[in-house]
Short mmCIF file of C-alpha atoms and ligand atoms in Angstrom, two decimals:
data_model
loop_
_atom_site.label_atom_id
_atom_site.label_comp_id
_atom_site.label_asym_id
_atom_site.label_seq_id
_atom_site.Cartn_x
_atom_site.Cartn_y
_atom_site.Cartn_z
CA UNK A 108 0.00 0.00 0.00
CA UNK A 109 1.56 3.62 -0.53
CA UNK A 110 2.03 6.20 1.61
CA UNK A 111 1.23 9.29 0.41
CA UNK A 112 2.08 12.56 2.48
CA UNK A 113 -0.38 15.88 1.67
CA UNK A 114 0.61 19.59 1.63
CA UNK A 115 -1.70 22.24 1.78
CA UNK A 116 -2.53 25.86 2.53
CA UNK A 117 -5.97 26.08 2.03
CA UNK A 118 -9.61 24.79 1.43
CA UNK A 119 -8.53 20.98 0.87
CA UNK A 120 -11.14 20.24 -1.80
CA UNK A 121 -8.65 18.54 -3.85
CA UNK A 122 -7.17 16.52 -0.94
CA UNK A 123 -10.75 15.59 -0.11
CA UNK A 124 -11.37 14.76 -3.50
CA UNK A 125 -8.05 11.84 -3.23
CA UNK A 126 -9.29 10.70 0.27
CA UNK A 127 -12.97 10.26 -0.72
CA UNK A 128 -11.41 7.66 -3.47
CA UNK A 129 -9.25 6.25 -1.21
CA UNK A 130 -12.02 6.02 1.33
CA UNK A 131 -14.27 4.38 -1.28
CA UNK A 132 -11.39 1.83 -1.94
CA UNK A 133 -10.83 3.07 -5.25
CA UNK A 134 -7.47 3.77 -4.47
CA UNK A 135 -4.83 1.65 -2.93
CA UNK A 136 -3.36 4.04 -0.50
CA UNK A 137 -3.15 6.15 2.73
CA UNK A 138 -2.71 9.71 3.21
CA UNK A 139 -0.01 9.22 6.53
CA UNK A 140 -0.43 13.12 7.04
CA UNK A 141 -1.48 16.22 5.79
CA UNK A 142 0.86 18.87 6.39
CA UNK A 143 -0.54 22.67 6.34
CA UNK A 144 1.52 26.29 6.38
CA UNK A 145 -1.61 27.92 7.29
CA UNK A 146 -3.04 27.06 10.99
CA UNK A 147 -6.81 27.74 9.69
CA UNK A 148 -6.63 25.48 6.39
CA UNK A 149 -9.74 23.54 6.22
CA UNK A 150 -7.65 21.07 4.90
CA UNK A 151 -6.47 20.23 8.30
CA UNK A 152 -10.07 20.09 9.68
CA UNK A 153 -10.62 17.46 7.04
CA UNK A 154 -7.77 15.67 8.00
CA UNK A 155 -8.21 15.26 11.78
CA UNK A 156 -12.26 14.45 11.26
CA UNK A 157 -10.88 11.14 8.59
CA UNK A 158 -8.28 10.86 11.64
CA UNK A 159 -5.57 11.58 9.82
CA UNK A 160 -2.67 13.30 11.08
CA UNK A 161 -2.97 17.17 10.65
CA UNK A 162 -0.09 19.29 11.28
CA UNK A 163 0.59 23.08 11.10
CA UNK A 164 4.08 23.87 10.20
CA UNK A 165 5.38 27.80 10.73
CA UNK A 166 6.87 28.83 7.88
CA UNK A 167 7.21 32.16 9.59
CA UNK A 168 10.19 30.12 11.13
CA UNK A 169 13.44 29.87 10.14
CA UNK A 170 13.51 26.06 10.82
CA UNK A 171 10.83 25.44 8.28
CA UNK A 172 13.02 24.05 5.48
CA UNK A 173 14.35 21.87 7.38
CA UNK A 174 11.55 20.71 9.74
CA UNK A 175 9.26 20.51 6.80
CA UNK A 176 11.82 18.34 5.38
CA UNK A 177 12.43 16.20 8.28
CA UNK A 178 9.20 15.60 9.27
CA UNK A 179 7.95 14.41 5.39
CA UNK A 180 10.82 11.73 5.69
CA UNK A 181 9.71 10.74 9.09
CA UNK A 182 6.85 9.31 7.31
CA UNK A 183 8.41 7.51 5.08
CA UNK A 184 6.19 8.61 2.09
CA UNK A 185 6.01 7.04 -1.56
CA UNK A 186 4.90 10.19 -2.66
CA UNK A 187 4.08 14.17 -1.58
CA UNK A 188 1.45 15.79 -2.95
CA UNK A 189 1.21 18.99 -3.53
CA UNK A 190 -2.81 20.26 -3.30
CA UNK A 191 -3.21 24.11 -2.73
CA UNK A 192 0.13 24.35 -0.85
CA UNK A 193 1.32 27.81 -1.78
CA UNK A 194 4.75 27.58 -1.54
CA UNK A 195 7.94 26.70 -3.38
CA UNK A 196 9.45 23.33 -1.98
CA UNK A 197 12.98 24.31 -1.22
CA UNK A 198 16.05 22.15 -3.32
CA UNK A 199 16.84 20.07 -0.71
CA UNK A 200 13.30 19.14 -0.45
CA UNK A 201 12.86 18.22 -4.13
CA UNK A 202 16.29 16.08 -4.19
CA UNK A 203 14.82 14.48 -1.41
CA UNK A 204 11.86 12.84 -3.04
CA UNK A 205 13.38 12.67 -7.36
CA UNK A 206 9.93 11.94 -9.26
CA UNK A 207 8.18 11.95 -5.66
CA UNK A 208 6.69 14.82 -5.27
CA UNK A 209 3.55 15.97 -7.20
CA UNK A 210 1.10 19.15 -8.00
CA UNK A 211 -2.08 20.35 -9.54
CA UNK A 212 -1.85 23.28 -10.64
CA UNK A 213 -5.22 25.35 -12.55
CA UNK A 214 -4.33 25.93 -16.24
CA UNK A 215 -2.69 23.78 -18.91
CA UNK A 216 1.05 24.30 -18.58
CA UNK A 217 3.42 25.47 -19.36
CA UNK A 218 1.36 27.96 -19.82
CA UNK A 219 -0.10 30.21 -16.82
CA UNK A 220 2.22 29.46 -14.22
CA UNK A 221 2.62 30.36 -11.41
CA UNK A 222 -0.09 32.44 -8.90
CA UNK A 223 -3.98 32.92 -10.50
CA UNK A 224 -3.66 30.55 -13.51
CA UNK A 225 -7.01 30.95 -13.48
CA UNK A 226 -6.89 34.65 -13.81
CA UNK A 227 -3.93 34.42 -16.90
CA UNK A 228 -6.08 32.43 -19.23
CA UNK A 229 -8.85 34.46 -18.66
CA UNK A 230 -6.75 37.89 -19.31
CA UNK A 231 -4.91 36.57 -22.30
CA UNK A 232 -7.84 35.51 -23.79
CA UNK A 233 -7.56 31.80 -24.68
CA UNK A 234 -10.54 29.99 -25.62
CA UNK A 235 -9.71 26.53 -23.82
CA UNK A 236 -7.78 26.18 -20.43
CA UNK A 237 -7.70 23.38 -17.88
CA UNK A 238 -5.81 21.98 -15.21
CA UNK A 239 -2.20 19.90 -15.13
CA UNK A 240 -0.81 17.21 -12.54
CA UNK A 241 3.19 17.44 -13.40
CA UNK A 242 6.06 16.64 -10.83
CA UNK A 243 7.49 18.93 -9.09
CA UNK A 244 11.23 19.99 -9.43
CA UNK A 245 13.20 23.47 -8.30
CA UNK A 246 11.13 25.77 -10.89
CA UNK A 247 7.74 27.33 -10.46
CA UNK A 248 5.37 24.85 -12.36
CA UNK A 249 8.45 23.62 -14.76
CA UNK A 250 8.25 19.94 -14.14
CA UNK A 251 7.22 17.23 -15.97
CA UNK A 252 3.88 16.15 -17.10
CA UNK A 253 1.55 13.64 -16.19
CA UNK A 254 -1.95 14.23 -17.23
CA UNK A 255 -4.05 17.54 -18.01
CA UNK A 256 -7.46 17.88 -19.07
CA UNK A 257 -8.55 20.53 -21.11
CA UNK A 258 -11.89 23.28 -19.97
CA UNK A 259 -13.49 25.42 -22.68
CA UNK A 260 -13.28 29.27 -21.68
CA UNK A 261 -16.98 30.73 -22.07
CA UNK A 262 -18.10 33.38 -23.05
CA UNK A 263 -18.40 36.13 -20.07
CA UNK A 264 -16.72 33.90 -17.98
CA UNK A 265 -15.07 35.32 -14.77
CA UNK A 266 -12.30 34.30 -12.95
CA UNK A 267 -14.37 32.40 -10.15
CA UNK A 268 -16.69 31.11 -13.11
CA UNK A 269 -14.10 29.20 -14.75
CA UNK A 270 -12.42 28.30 -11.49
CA UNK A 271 -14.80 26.53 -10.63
CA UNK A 272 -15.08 24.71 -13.89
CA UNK A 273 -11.40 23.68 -13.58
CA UNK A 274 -11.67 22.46 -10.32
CA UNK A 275 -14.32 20.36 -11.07
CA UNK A 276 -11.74 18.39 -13.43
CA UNK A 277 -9.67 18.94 -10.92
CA UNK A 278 -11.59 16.65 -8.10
CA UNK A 279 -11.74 13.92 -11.56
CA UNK A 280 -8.05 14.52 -12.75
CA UNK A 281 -6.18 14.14 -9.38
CA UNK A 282 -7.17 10.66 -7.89
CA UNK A 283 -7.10 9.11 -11.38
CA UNK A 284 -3.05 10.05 -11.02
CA UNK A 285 -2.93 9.36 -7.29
CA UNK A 286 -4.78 5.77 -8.48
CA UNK A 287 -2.20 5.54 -11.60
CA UNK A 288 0.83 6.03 -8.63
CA UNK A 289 -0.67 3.80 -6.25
CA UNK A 290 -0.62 0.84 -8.82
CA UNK A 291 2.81 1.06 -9.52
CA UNK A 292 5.84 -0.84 -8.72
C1 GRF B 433 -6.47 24.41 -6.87
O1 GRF B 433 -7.05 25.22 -7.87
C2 GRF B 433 -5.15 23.89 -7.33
O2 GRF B 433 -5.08 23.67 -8.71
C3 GRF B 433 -4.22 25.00 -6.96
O3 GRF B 433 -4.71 25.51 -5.75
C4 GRF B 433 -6.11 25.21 -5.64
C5 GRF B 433 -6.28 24.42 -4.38
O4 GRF B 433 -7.61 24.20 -4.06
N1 GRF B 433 -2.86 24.53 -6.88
P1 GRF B 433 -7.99 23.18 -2.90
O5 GRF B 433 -7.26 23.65 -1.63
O6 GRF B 433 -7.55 21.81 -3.32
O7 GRF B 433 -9.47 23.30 -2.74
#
């Protein structure tokens, strides 16, 4: 069975999204611990009522790199996934975990990287945008791909409009990977 360690900043709904499968047995893993920069992150709320670990990190501190770091590899993950976290993982942390650590991330990269993906497609005008699950490595949204799926831009969309259309392949997109992962060697 994998272990799969969770970082996040935020809401969770994409976490929720991979433990709901997991939950349903649709995926052959455990989430050991979800691992928040943000004390109020639903995320973690979500975590401790599925009694999973939830843990607040202060990145405010400058131990975080290495505490972060430290207590990832104290759970001995197969993977880290990255779902809303809103930070860079540091070098060390990537060479830690080579083709171990993975994101979603709102638009279909390369393109729109980086903060409000979202936001980008909408304001350069393309006509279809979507959402990408890549690996992570030292650059902003630069690794490689593993799956996108592609969401039509509307007509008078706005930017929560079409986030919300993303995410809704994002909730689809996510545990199909996180499945794909779990079933390998
Ligand atoms: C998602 O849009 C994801 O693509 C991006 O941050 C958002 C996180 O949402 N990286 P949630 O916390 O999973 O609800």
């Amino acid at each position: 069975m994998k272990r799969f360690v969770v970082l996040v900043s935020g809401r969770g709904s994409n976490f929720k999204a991979i433990l709901d499968e997991i939950q349903k047995g649709n995926i052959q893993g455990e989430i050991v611990a979800v691992i928040s920069d943000n004390h109020h992150a639903k995320a973690l709320d979500i975590a401790r009522d599925a009694g999973i670990e939830a843990i607040f990190g202060n990145a405010k501190s400058e131990e975080y790199p290495q505490w972060l770091l430290g207590t990832v590899q104290s759970y001995e993950p197969d993977y880290v996934l990255l779902a809303g976290y809103m930070r860079i993982v540091p070098p060390e942390f990537v060479s830690a975990f080579p083709q171990r650590i993975i994101n979603i991330h709102p638009a279909l990269l390369p393109s729109f990287p980086g903060l409000h993906g979202q936001r980008q497609a909408l304001e350069y005008g393309v006509k279809i945008s979507g959402c990408t699950v890549h690996y992570v490595d030292e650059g902003m949204d630069t690794g490689k791909i593993i799956a996108q799926r592609a969401v039509p831009v509307l007509e008078g969309d706005t930017e929560e409009t079409l986030s919300a259309r993303i995410l809704k392949e994002e909730h689809q997109l996510y545990p199909a990977v996180v499945k794909m992962l779990a079933e390998q060697e």
